[in-house]
């Protein structure tokens, strides 16, 4: 009877959450649907790079070839030891709108990327700042369309949900579960509502009005946050400025990680930070993932009655319907890997907390940051 009740609760929850996410997801507009012609105020595109030789050339080429007429690119080379400086030197000879600043030292109390982005701001004077990553590829009209949307909606901050692709089929299926949980936790469709506590910021595309960035506190307030992109969005929303989000499919994209091990190691660095380094929040999050995401379908199919197995099949239908939504870069059959993705994300979350607590801090780009210092920020 207890297992039957659990199965009913889980099936009802999946029906409700699927309808909720499908309805709310459709309210997020697409960047590609925005008009092209409009005002073009000055924009500084700020990119922090460190040992990015594998992805930098292709991504930077796309940034240099934007159709926008009033922008400058500021690349902060943060102590790279690979061929990144040579790649940047080659670009400098061909693109006059590009400026490269080489950072040789990291001040105490800063994460390298956060410090580099802040230095980009200090070396700019443009009306708008676009913080982006060194592996992001842009459609030539991406910035023009974004600025038209910003001007039309009187925004202070616009972020883009990028199209995430990978050559690994397994990783692509895992990303389906990640985006599902991301949407549930951050509710990006609500970021534009002034009375909602929801906020959003994506490292691939954080476009912010200079005045809003300064009044929100700049990266100085989040200098030790591994999740600086999310926290920047939080700062801007908390300061009372208007923000919104668009889907960047076809216009803003990146290969976030090349395979599952890279995905695990990458998320391991900041998963505990997202919970504010709270062990209680982390344990609650892991429990939720296991009970509602990873375990239900396998348990119901393996140990349930025929009625419970039917409910498990209904859950799979709900999940497949959500995975097929055009907002996400997923396939319907990625629903079959949700349990595996759930176990993987629970493992990442648990191990991130365990390692951080065990070593009483985190290692970030070869530098160690004590937990007390991280919590203070």
XYZ file of N, CA and C in Angstrom, residues 25-293:
807
model
N 7.450 27.136 -20.295
C 8.535 27.168 -21.268
C 8.142 27.873 -22.553
N 6.868 27.755 -22.949
C 6.405 28.391 -24.180
C 6.347 29.909 -24.067
N 6.429 30.433 -22.843
C 6.411 31.890 -22.674
C 7.776 32.519 -22.904
N 8.831 31.697 -23.011
C 10.177 32.231 -23.277
C 10.338 32.400 -24.781
N 10.606 33.615 -25.202
C 10.724 33.914 -26.632
C 12.071 33.435 -27.175
N 12.150 33.292 -28.491
C 13.374 32.873 -29.169
C 14.110 34.089 -29.724
N 15.427 34.073 -29.576
C 16.235 35.162 -30.121
C 16.066 35.265 -31.629
N 15.984 34.138 -32.309
C 15.896 34.146 -33.770
C 14.604 34.786 -34.258
N 13.583 34.868 -33.408
C 12.300 35.439 -33.810
C 12.267 36.956 -33.683
N 13.312 37.548 -33.133
C 13.325 38.988 -32.924
C 13.694 39.720 -34.213
N 13.166 40.945 -34.396
C 13.525 41.724 -35.585
C 15.003 42.098 -35.569
N 15.507 42.456 -36.738
C 16.940 42.715 -36.874
C 17.285 44.189 -36.785
N 16.471 45.034 -37.375
C 16.790 46.462 -37.443
C 16.366 47.172 -36.165
N 17.249 48.034 -35.665
C 16.932 48.805 -34.468
C 18.130 49.587 -33.997
N 17.982 50.211 -32.833
C 19.059 51.026 -32.272
C 20.269 50.152 -31.945
N 21.464 50.733 -32.073
C 22.694 49.995 -31.793
C 23.614 50.825 -30.887
N 23.271 50.897 -29.596
C 24.147 51.600 -28.648
C 25.468 50.865 -28.485
N 26.444 51.532 -27.910
C 27.786 50.949 -27.782
C 27.782 49.753 -26.828
N 28.508 48.702 -27.228
C 28.590 47.477 -26.444
C 30.049 47.048 -26.326
N 30.475 46.705 -25.121
C 31.783 46.086 -24.899
C 31.565 44.608 -24.636
N 32.099 43.757 -25.509
C 32.010 42.312 -25.317
C 33.245 41.872 -24.542
N 33.038 41.355 -23.346
C 34.125 41.049 -22.423
C 34.255 39.534 -22.283
N 35.447 39.025 -22.625
C 35.686 37.582 -22.623
C 36.925 37.273 -21.796
N 36.768 36.462 -20.769
C 37.901 35.997 -19.974
C 38.387 34.670 -20.538
N 39.687 34.556 -20.799
C 40.229 33.315 -21.365
C 41.409 32.830 -20.526
N 41.482 31.538 -20.384
C 42.630 30.908 -19.721
C 42.817 29.510 -20.309
N 43.907 29.338 -21.033
C 44.218 28.045 -21.651
C 43.034 27.523 -22.479
N 42.628 28.330 -23.447
C 41.444 28.017 -24.254
C 41.798 27.683 -25.696
N 42.974 27.144 -25.936
C 43.442 26.955 -27.313
C 42.544 26.034 -28.136
N 41.816 25.130 -27.493
C 40.989 24.181 -28.242
C 39.759 24.832 -28.869
N 39.162 25.799 -28.170
C 37.883 26.357 -28.624
C 37.947 27.830 -29.010
N 39.006 28.519 -28.622
C 39.039 29.968 -28.730
C 38.932 30.473 -30.165
N 39.681 29.891 -31.070
C 39.761 30.436 -32.424
C 38.395 30.485 -33.109
N 37.677 29.394 -33.068
C 36.378 29.333 -33.730
C 35.373 30.265 -33.062
N 35.371 30.287 -31.732
C 34.427 31.138 -31.007
C 34.736 32.612 -31.223
N 36.007 32.981 -31.105
C 36.383 34.387 -31.254
C 36.131 34.874 -32.679
N 36.307 33.985 -33.642
C 36.018 34.345 -35.034
C 34.556 34.767 -35.183
N 33.665 34.045 -34.524
C 32.241 34.383 -34.613
C 31.946 35.727 -33.955
N 32.639 36.025 -32.862
C 32.436 37.305 -32.183
C 32.956 38.458 -33.046
N 34.095 38.248 -33.674
C 34.678 39.295 -34.522
C 33.852 39.548 -35.775
N 33.024 38.621 -36.167
C 32.232 38.752 -37.397
C 30.770 39.083 -37.134
N 30.462 39.604 -35.963
C 29.094 40.034 -35.682
C 28.710 41.189 -36.606
N 27.443 41.226 -36.987
C 26.972 42.273 -37.894
C 26.709 43.595 -37.174
N 26.792 43.599 -35.880
C 26.554 44.803 -35.078
C 27.608 45.858 -35.407
N 27.189 47.117 -35.503
C 28.088 48.162 -35.994
C 28.812 48.940 -34.900
N 28.430 48.750 -33.646
C 28.942 49.625 -32.589
C 29.395 48.802 -31.379
N 30.407 47.983 -31.596
C 30.873 47.154 -30.480
C 32.396 47.032 -30.486
N 32.901 46.721 -29.313
C 34.337 46.494 -29.121
C 34.508 45.214 -28.328
N 35.573 44.475 -28.610
C 35.837 43.208 -27.932
C 37.040 43.380 -27.012
N 36.853 43.028 -25.747
C 37.945 43.080 -24.781
C 38.191 41.662 -24.279
N 39.330 41.117 -24.630
C 39.683 39.767 -24.198
C 40.702 39.863 -23.077
N 40.420 39.222 -21.980
C 41.320 39.200 -20.830
C 42.027 37.858 -20.790
N 43.293 37.838 -21.118
C 44.079 36.608 -21.075
C 44.587 36.406 -19.654
N 43.942 35.494 -18.940
C 44.207 35.311 -17.519
C 45.284 34.245 -17.286
N 46.542 34.632 -17.442
C 47.692 33.802 -17.095
C 47.726 32.479 -17.874
N 47.367 32.511 -19.149
C 47.376 31.290 -19.966
C 48.798 30.777 -20.147
N 48.920 29.441 -20.175
C 50.232 28.812 -20.359
C 50.285 27.962 -21.630
N 49.191 27.967 -22.412
C 49.176 27.209 -23.659
C 49.353 28.172 -24.834
N 48.770 27.863 -25.971
C 48.928 28.687 -27.169
C 47.901 29.825 -27.263
N 47.134 30.053 -26.210
C 46.129 31.119 -26.238
C 46.719 32.479 -26.596
N 47.857 32.916 -26.014
C 48.414 34.232 -26.374
C 48.759 34.344 -27.859
N 49.274 33.278 -28.444
C 49.622 33.308 -29.866
C 48.376 33.427 -30.742
N 47.309 32.736 -30.357
C 46.052 32.832 -31.110
C 45.514 34.258 -31.048
N 45.559 34.845 -29.864
C 45.075 36.213 -29.700
C 45.919 37.198 -30.503
N 47.225 36.984 -30.533
C 48.113 37.867 -31.292
C 47.764 37.850 -32.774
N 47.403 36.686 -33.282
C 47.011 36.572 -34.692
C 45.728 37.349 -34.962
N 44.772 37.251 -34.084
C 43.506 37.974 -34.254
C 43.718 39.486 -34.202
N 44.644 39.937 -33.382
C 44.884 41.376 -33.243
C 45.300 42.020 -34.556
N 45.972 41.269 -35.400
C 46.450 41.829 -36.668
C 45.341 41.962 -37.703
N 44.179 41.353 -37.446
C 43.109 41.361 -38.440
C 41.857 42.115 -37.999
N 41.689 42.314 -36.700
C 40.439 42.906 -36.217
C 40.710 44.110 -35.316
N 40.522 45.315 -35.843
C 40.826 46.533 -35.071
C 39.909 46.746 -33.872
N 38.715 46.103 -33.860
C 37.795 46.276 -32.736
C 38.172 45.393 -31.547
N 39.259 44.636 -31.687
C 39.683 43.708 -30.642
C 40.816 44.294 -29.806
N 40.661 44.191 -28.491
C 41.717 44.593 -27.551
C 42.021 43.413 -26.634
N 43.288 43.150 -26.425
C 43.701 42.048 -25.556
C 44.470 42.603 -24.372
N 44.067 42.192 -23.184
C 44.750 42.599 -21.953
C 45.292 41.339 -21.285
N 46.574 41.323 -21.013
C 47.207 40.149 -20.401
C 47.293 40.352 -18.884
N 46.666 39.453 -18.150
C 46.686 39.496 -16.685
C 47.766 38.553 -16.188
N 48.694 39.083 -15.430
C 49.839 38.287 -14.968
C 49.701 37.827 -13.521
N 48.917 38.541 -12.712
C 48.789 38.212 -11.293
C 47.324 38.194 -10.891
N 47.005 37.339 -9.916
C 45.656 37.253 -9.379
C 45.650 37.799 -7.955
N 44.918 38.894 -7.708
C 44.853 39.443 -6.345
C 44.205 38.457 -5.384
N 44.597 38.522 -4.135
C 44.007 37.658 -3.122
C 42.522 37.971 -2.969
N 41.721 36.924 -2.788
C 40.298 37.122 -2.567
C 39.461 37.156 -3.831
N 40.043 36.763 -4.957
C 39.325 36.731 -6.224
C 39.472 35.353 -6.880
N 38.411 34.893 -7.537
C 38.552 33.825 -8.512
C 39.051 34.441 -9.816
N 39.859 33.688 -10.551
C 40.499 34.242 -11.727
C 39.532 34.789 -12.759
N 38.504 34.020 -13.097
C 37.554 34.470 -14.118
C 36.823 35.728 -13.673
N 36.367 35.752 -12.428
C 35.633 36.905 -11.919
C 36.500 38.157 -11.955
N 37.762 38.004 -11.570
C 38.693 39.137 -11.600
C 38.914 39.615 -13.030
N 39.053 38.670 -13.955
C 39.291 39.033 -15.353
C 38.095 39.789 -15.925
N 36.882 39.318 -15.657
C 35.696 40.004 -16.155
C 35.591 41.413 -15.574
N 35.940 41.543 -14.316
C 35.905 42.869 -13.677
C 36.934 43.798 -14.310
N 38.099 43.269 -14.650
C 39.115 44.075 -15.328
C 38.627 44.513 -16.706
N 37.863 43.653 -17.364
C 37.285 44.037 -18.640
C 36.354 45.218 -18.493
N 35.544 45.191 -17.453
C 34.662 46.336 -17.170
C 35.466 47.608 -16.915
N 36.537 47.513 -16.119
C 37.342 48.690 -15.797
C 38.014 49.286 -17.034
N 38.244 48.457 -18.029
C 38.904 48.932 -19.247
C 37.908 49.251 -20.360
N 36.660 49.426 -19.995
C 35.630 49.756 -20.980
C 34.940 51.058 -20.584
N 34.238 51.647 -21.546
C 33.404 52.818 -21.261
C 32.082 52.771 -22.017
N 31.787 51.616 -22.613
C 30.575 51.473 -23.410
C 29.322 51.479 -22.534
N 28.196 51.784 -23.168
C 26.913 51.854 -22.455
C 26.446 50.484 -21.994
N 26.791 49.439 -22.774
C 26.382 48.073 -22.453
C 27.596 47.167 -22.350
N 27.483 46.149 -21.502
C 28.535 45.159 -21.311
C 27.950 43.785 -21.620
N 28.633 43.037 -22.462
C 28.238 41.650 -22.732
C 29.337 40.732 -22.214
N 29.056 40.055 -21.099
C 29.987 39.078 -20.540
C 29.684 37.727 -21.190
N 30.691 37.129 -21.789
C 30.500 35.845 -22.444
C 31.732 34.975 -22.240
N 31.646 33.720 -22.671
C 32.729 32.765 -22.463
C 33.521 32.545 -23.747
N 34.703 31.964 -23.589
C 35.639 31.820 -24.707
C 35.298 30.669 -25.642
N 34.237 29.907 -25.341
C 33.869 28.793 -26.209
C 32.497 28.974 -26.853
N 31.948 30.180 -26.754
C 30.604 30.450 -27.255
C 30.660 30.954 -28.697
N 29.844 30.361 -29.548
C 29.774 30.784 -30.946
C 28.470 31.545 -31.191
N 28.597 32.673 -31.921
C 27.470 33.558 -32.169
C 27.091 33.562 -33.650
N 25.813 33.585 -33.909
C 25.318 33.908 -35.248
C 25.641 35.385 -35.504
N 25.968 35.773 -36.729
C 26.320 37.176 -36.997
C 25.275 38.186 -36.518
N 24.001 37.797 -36.511
C 22.941 38.738 -36.122
C 22.525 38.617 -34.656
N 23.229 37.803 -33.881
C 22.801 37.538 -32.498
C 22.743 38.811 -31.661
N 23.796 39.605 -31.685
C 23.832 40.803 -30.844
C 22.834 41.843 -31.331
N 22.692 42.002 -32.623
C 21.735 42.972 -33.169
C 20.316 42.644 -32.726
N 19.928 41.376 -32.822
C 18.588 40.971 -32.409
C 18.398 41.133 -30.899
N 19.437 40.815 -30.134
C 19.343 40.957 -28.675
C 19.134 42.411 -28.277
N 19.846 43.314 -28.925
C 19.722 44.733 -28.578
C 18.361 45.290 -28.976
N 17.796 44.808 -30.075
C 16.446 45.225 -30.451
C 15.454 44.804 -29.371
N 15.595 43.578 -28.866
C 14.707 43.077 -27.814
C 14.885 43.880 -26.525
N 16.116 44.180 -26.187
C 16.405 44.965 -24.983
C 15.770 46.349 -25.073
N 15.924 46.995 -26.232
C 15.385 48.345 -26.422
C 13.861 48.341 -26.404
N 13.270 47.367 -27.067
C 11.810 47.287 -27.136
C 11.187 47.055 -25.768
N 11.843 46.242 -24.927
C 11.269 45.880 -23.629
C 11.857 46.673 -22.465
N 12.687 47.660 -22.780
C 13.264 48.547 -21.751
C 13.971 47.744 -20.650
N 14.833 46.839 -21.075
C 15.527 45.960 -20.136
C 16.854 46.558 -19.687
N 17.306 46.098 -18.521
C 18.639 46.428 -18.026
C 19.579 45.233 -18.138
N 19.005 44.049 -18.289
C 19.805 42.821 -18.327
C 19.085 41.777 -19.170
N 19.802 41.189 -20.099
C 19.262 40.114 -20.918
C 20.251 38.961 -20.926
N 19.753 37.782 -20.668
C 20.588 36.593 -20.751
C 19.977 35.629 -21.767
N 20.812 34.749 -22.305
C 20.386 33.828 -23.352
C 20.614 32.384 -22.892
N 19.597 31.553 -23.078
C 19.766 30.115 -22.868
C 20.434 29.566 -24.124
N 21.716 29.191 -24.054
C 22.424 28.794 -25.271
C 22.026 27.401 -25.738
N 22.255 27.160 -27.004
C 22.074 25.826 -27.545
C 23.334 25.026 -27.210
N 23.184 24.021 -26.374
C 24.316 23.226 -25.926
C 24.393 21.955 -26.752
N 25.516 21.754 -27.403
C 25.695 20.574 -28.244
C 26.929 19.815 -27.791
N 26.959 18.540 -28.116
C 28.116 17.719 -27.793
C 28.216 16.591 -28.818
N 29.426 16.167 -29.097
C 29.615 15.025 -29.990
C 29.337 13.707 -29.272
N 29.156 13.761 -27.940
C 28.870 12.575 -27.142
C 27.359 12.393 -27.016
N 26.824 11.328 -27.578
C 25.390 11.041 -27.485
C 24.973 10.811 -26.030
N 25.840 10.158 -25.256
C 25.524 9.908 -23.852
C 25.431 11.219 -23.079
N 26.381 12.123 -23.323
C 26.338 13.406 -22.623
C 25.104 14.197 -23.030
N 24.757 14.185 -24.298
C 23.555 14.896 -24.743
C 22.321 14.413 -23.986
N 22.237 13.119 -23.769
C 21.092 12.593 -23.028
C 21.134 13.005 -21.559
N 22.343 13.083 -20.977
C 22.482 13.532 -19.593
C 22.095 15.009 -19.445
N 22.396 15.785 -20.479
C 22.059 17.211 -20.448
C 20.551 17.419 -20.392
N 19.789 16.424 -20.901
C 18.337 16.520 -20.804
C 17.874 16.585 -19.356
N 18.437 15.737 -18.521
C 18.079 15.746 -17.102
C 18.569 17.015 -16.426
N 19.771 17.468 -16.791
C 20.313 18.692 -16.207
C 19.414 19.884 -16.514
N 19.008 20.041 -17.776
C 18.171 21.189 -18.134
C 16.796 21.097 -17.471
N 16.295 19.889 -17.295
C 15.029 19.697 -16.596
C 15.114 20.250 -15.176
N 16.154 19.869 -14.445
C 16.324 20.341 -13.069
C 16.631 21.832 -13.027
N 17.396 22.305 -14.018
C 17.717 23.733 -14.085
C 16.439 24.558 -14.228
N 15.561 24.143 -15.103
C 14.309 24.876 -15.311
C 13.445 24.869 -14.052
N 13.399 23.735 -13.374
C 12.596 23.646 -12.162
C 13.147 24.551 -11.060
N 14.470 24.604 -10.940
C 15.075 25.363 -9.852
C 15.064 26.866 -10.100
N 15.388 27.289 -11.336
C 15.587 28.722 -11.563
C 14.419 29.421 -12.239
N 13.485 28.693 -12.805
C 12.274 29.274 -13.392
C 12.581 30.534 -14.216
N 13.341 30.395 -15.295
C 13.781 31.575 -16.046
C 12.644 32.423 -16.596
N 11.483 31.820 -16.866
C 10.339 32.576 -17.388
C 9.827 33.617 -16.392
N 10.161 33.454 -15.113
C 9.682 34.381 -14.088
C 10.673 35.500 -13.797
N 11.851 35.453 -14.405
C 12.884 36.452 -14.111
C 12.438 37.864 -14.490
N 11.575 37.974 -15.489
C 11.138 39.299 -15.950
C 10.070 39.915 -15.057
N 9.526 39.139 -14.134
C 8.455 39.649 -13.269
C 9.049 40.327 -12.034
N 8.812 41.620 -11.861
C 9.429 42.357 -10.740
C 9.113 41.773 -9.362
N 7.925 41.210 -9.182
C 7.531 40.713 -7.869
C 8.003 39.281 -7.606
N 8.546 38.620 -8.624
C 9.026 37.254 -8.451
C 10.454 37.266 -7.907
N 10.770 36.275 -7.074
C 12.125 36.140 -6.552
C 13.058 35.463 -7.554
N 12.498 34.960 -8.633
C 13.309 34.272 -9.637
C 14.248 35.248 -10.340
N 15.467 34.791 -10.583
C 16.447 35.578 -11.336
C 17.243 34.610 -12.198
N 17.928 35.147 -13.198
C 18.646 34.281 -14.119
C 19.872 34.994 -14.661
N 20.922 34.225 -14.869
C 22.138 34.728 -15.498
C 22.880 33.543 -16.086
N 23.307 33.660 -17.333
C 23.986 32.568 -18.029
C 25.336 33.076 -18.523
N 26.409 32.338 -18.195
C 27.753 32.775 -18.550
C 27.978 32.942 -20.034
N 27.220 32.225 -20.854
C 27.382 32.324 -22.306
C 26.941 33.673 -22.842
N 26.000 34.321 -22.157
C 25.471 35.591 -22.657
C 24.816 36.353 -21.517
N 25.560 37.246 -20.881
C 25.033 38.147 -19.863
C 25.212 39.578 -20.366
N 24.155 40.135 -20.934
C 24.176 41.486 -21.486
C 23.538 42.425 -20.472
N 24.309 43.387 -19.983
C 23.824 44.243 -18.900
C 24.166 45.707 -19.162
N 23.221 46.564 -18.856
C 23.464 48.000 -18.970
C 24.536 48.404 -17.961
N 25.439 49.235 -18.378
C 26.571 49.604 -17.517
C 26.095 50.179 -16.178
N 25.120 51.056 -16.237
C 24.621 51.680 -15.013
C 24.049 50.637 -14.059
N 23.313 49.657 -14.591
C 22.729 48.611 -13.753
C 23.817 47.749 -13.128
N 24.831 47.424 -13.912
C 25.944 46.616 -13.418
C 26.643 47.322 -12.263
N 26.876 48.613 -12.413
C 27.582 49.371 -11.374
C 26.733 49.505 -10.117
N 25.461 49.822 -10.284
C 24.598 50.016 -9.121
C 24.281 48.696 -8.417
N 24.369 47.585 -9.149
C 24.135 46.268 -8.528
C 25.345 45.803 -7.727
N 26.510 46.441 -7.937
C 27.679 46.113 -7.138
C 28.856 45.550 -7.902
N 28.692 45.250 -9.209
C 29.735 44.696 -10.074
C 30.210 43.322 -9.559
N 31.224 42.789 -10.202
C 31.782 41.495 -9.784
C 32.509 41.582 -8.437
N 32.673 42.777 -7.921
C 33.307 42.898 -6.599
C 32.494 42.210 -5.517
N 31.178 42.158 -5.695
C 30.328 41.525 -4.687
C 30.277 40.011 -4.823
N 30.760 39.480 -5.943
C 30.703 38.033 -6.179
C 32.072 37.519 -6.613
N 33.127 38.115 -6.090
C 34.469 37.800 -6.574
C 34.921 36.389 -6.230
N 34.253 35.726 -5.287
C 34.627 34.360 -4.928
C 33.518 33.358 -5.241
N 32.609 33.725 -6.132
C 31.511 32.833 -6.482
C 31.841 32.037 -7.737
N 31.966 30.709 -7.642
C 32.156 29.903 -8.848
C 30.967 29.998 -9.803
N 29.772 30.236 -9.268
C 28.559 30.412 -10.071
C 28.307 31.894 -10.324
N 29.346 32.607 -10.770
C 29.267 34.066 -10.909
C 28.178 34.502 -11.875
N 27.911 33.715 -12.926
C 26.898 34.119 -13.904
C 25.510 34.158 -13.284
N 25.167 33.114 -12.520
C 23.879 33.080 -11.837
C 23.778 34.191 -10.792
N 24.867 34.390 -10.067
C 24.844 35.392 -9.005
C 24.784 36.813 -9.569
N 25.380 37.032 -10.741
C 25.278 38.352 -11.359
C 23.818 38.659 -11.681
N 23.123 37.672 -12.230
C 21.698 37.866 -12.489
C 20.920 38.128 -11.221
N 21.290 37.443 -10.149
C 20.637 37.635 -8.860
C 20.866 39.045 -8.323
N 22.090 39.545 -8.448
C 22.408 40.904 -7.989
C 21.592 41.949 -8.743
N 21.523 41.785 -10.056
C 20.810 42.763 -10.879
C 19.329 42.767 -10.561
N 18.735 41.580 -10.399
C 17.312 41.495 -10.051
C 17.062 42.065 -8.655
N 17.941 41.753 -7.704
C 17.771 42.235 -6.334
C 17.893 43.743 -6.239
N 18.641 44.341 -7.156
C 18.810 45.795 -7.154
C 17.635 46.512 -7.802
N 16.653 45.763 -8.290
C 15.442 46.360 -8.826
C 15.462 46.628 -10.318
N 16.430 46.082 -11.038
C 16.517 46.322 -12.473
C 15.744 45.241 -13.239
N 15.400 45.567 -14.470
C 14.584 44.678 -15.297
C 15.469 43.707 -16.080
N 15.134 42.443 -15.989
C 15.884 41.431 -16.714
C 14.921 40.480 -17.418
N 15.445 39.791 -18.419
C 14.644 38.825 -19.152
C 15.579 37.797 -19.777
N 14.994 36.771 -20.385
C 15.767 35.677 -20.968
C 15.160 35.293 -22.313
N 16.005 34.897 -23.244
C 15.580 34.400 -24.549
C 16.223 33.038 -24.795
N 15.625 32.266 -25.681
C 16.205 31.001 -26.103
C 17.130 31.288 -27.284
N 18.369 30.824 -27.201
C 19.362 31.159 -28.219
C 19.540 30.123 -29.305
N 18.643 29.176 -29.434
C 18.791 28.087 -30.400
C 19.078 28.627 -31.803
N 20.203 28.173 -32.382
C 20.587 28.603 -33.716
C 21.352 29.902 -33.753
N 21.432 30.608 -32.623
C 22.072 31.926 -32.604
C 23.181 32.059 -31.564
N 23.056 31.376 -30.461
C 24.097 31.374 -29.433
C 24.270 29.929 -28.974
N 25.464 29.374 -29.169
C 25.654 27.969 -28.832
C 27.073 27.656 -28.417
N 27.259 26.513 -27.824
C 28.588 26.081 -27.408
C 28.593 24.588 -27.158
N 29.769 24.006 -27.216
C 29.971 22.634 -26.740
C 30.445 22.756 -25.299
N 29.501 22.647 -24.369
C 29.789 22.915 -22.960
C 30.865 21.976 -22.447
N 30.655 20.695 -22.624
C 31.655 19.688 -22.286
C 31.682 18.657 -23.413
N 32.832 18.009 -23.594
C 32.987 17.079 -24.700
C 32.534 15.660 -24.362
N 32.506 15.321 -23.079
C 32.110 13.974 -22.682
C 31.619 13.992 -21.238
N 31.133 12.846 -20.776
C 30.552 12.770 -19.433
C 31.579 13.035 -18.324
N 32.808 12.465 -18.385
C 33.787 12.791 -17.339
C 34.069 14.292 -17.219
N 34.168 14.995 -18.353
C 34.373 16.444 -18.306
C 33.176 17.127 -17.651
N 31.978 16.665 -17.963
C 30.754 17.203 -17.383
C 30.753 17.035 -15.864
N 31.128 15.845 -15.409
C 31.170 15.568 -13.971
C 32.192 16.466 -13.281
N 33.398 16.539 -13.824
C 34.442 17.356 -13.207
C 34.096 18.841 -13.233
N 33.452 19.275 -14.318
C 33.088 20.680 -14.422
C 32.049 21.089 -13.401
N 30.990 20.284 -13.252
C 29.941 20.621 -12.290
C 30.395 20.420 -10.851
N 31.366 19.544 -10.658
C 31.866 19.268 -9.314
C 32.419 20.528 -8.659
N 32.914 21.454 -9.489
C 33.575 22.640 -8.948
C 32.603 23.615 -8.304
N 31.362 23.673 -8.814
C 30.478 24.717 -8.297
C 29.120 24.227 -7.803
N 28.891 22.916 -7.771
C 27.586 22.409 -7.334
C 27.291 22.789 -5.883
N 28.291 22.678 -5.018
C 28.087 23.013 -3.607
C 27.869 24.513 -3.438
N 28.489 25.321 -4.311
C 28.327 26.773 -4.242
C 26.892 27.185 -4.533
N 26.218 26.477 -5.450
C 24.844 26.831 -5.822
C 23.920 26.743 -4.615
N 24.207 25.842 -3.677
C 23.392 25.724 -2.466
C 23.869 26.664 -1.363
N 24.797 27.553 -1.696
C 25.320 28.468 -0.683
C 26.198 27.768 0.332
N 26.799 26.644 -0.064
C 27.646 25.831 0.811
C 26.875 25.349 2.041
N 25.578 25.136 1.861
C 24.724 24.640 2.941
C 24.588 23.121 2.813
N 25.024 22.388 3.835
C 24.929 20.935 3.819
C 23.473 20.492 3.847
N 22.630 21.188 4.616
C 21.225 20.835 4.706
C 20.542 20.973 3.346
N 20.758 22.096 2.669
C 20.155 22.298 1.350
C 20.655 21.253 0.359
N 21.921 20.910 0.484
C 22.498 19.906 -0.409
C 21.857 18.545 -0.196
N 21.697 18.142 1.053
C 21.082 16.849 1.357
C 19.624 16.809 0.912
N 18.915 17.914 1.090
C 17.529 17.976 0.639
C 17.456 17.871 -0.882
N 18.389 18.528 -1.545
C 18.423 18.460 -3.006
C 18.701 17.055 -3.509
N 19.648 16.376 -2.876
C 19.974 14.998 -3.262
C 18.777 14.074 -3.030
N 18.115 14.244 -1.893
C 16.942 13.426 -1.577
C 15.847 13.620 -2.616
N 15.632 14.877 -3.003
C 14.617 15.161 -4.017
C 14.970 14.495 -5.351
N 16.215 14.626 -5.763
C 16.635 14.037 -7.043
C 16.431 12.523 -7.032
N 16.792 11.889 -5.940
C 16.668 10.433 -5.870
C 15.204 9.984 -5.858
N 14.379 10.626 -5.022
C 13.002 10.187 -4.843
C 12.082 10.558 -6.000
N 12.377 11.675 -6.690
C 11.459 12.143 -7.723
C 12.017 12.000 -9.143
N 13.340 11.886 -9.288
C 13.931 11.856 -10.626
C 14.557 10.494 -10.942
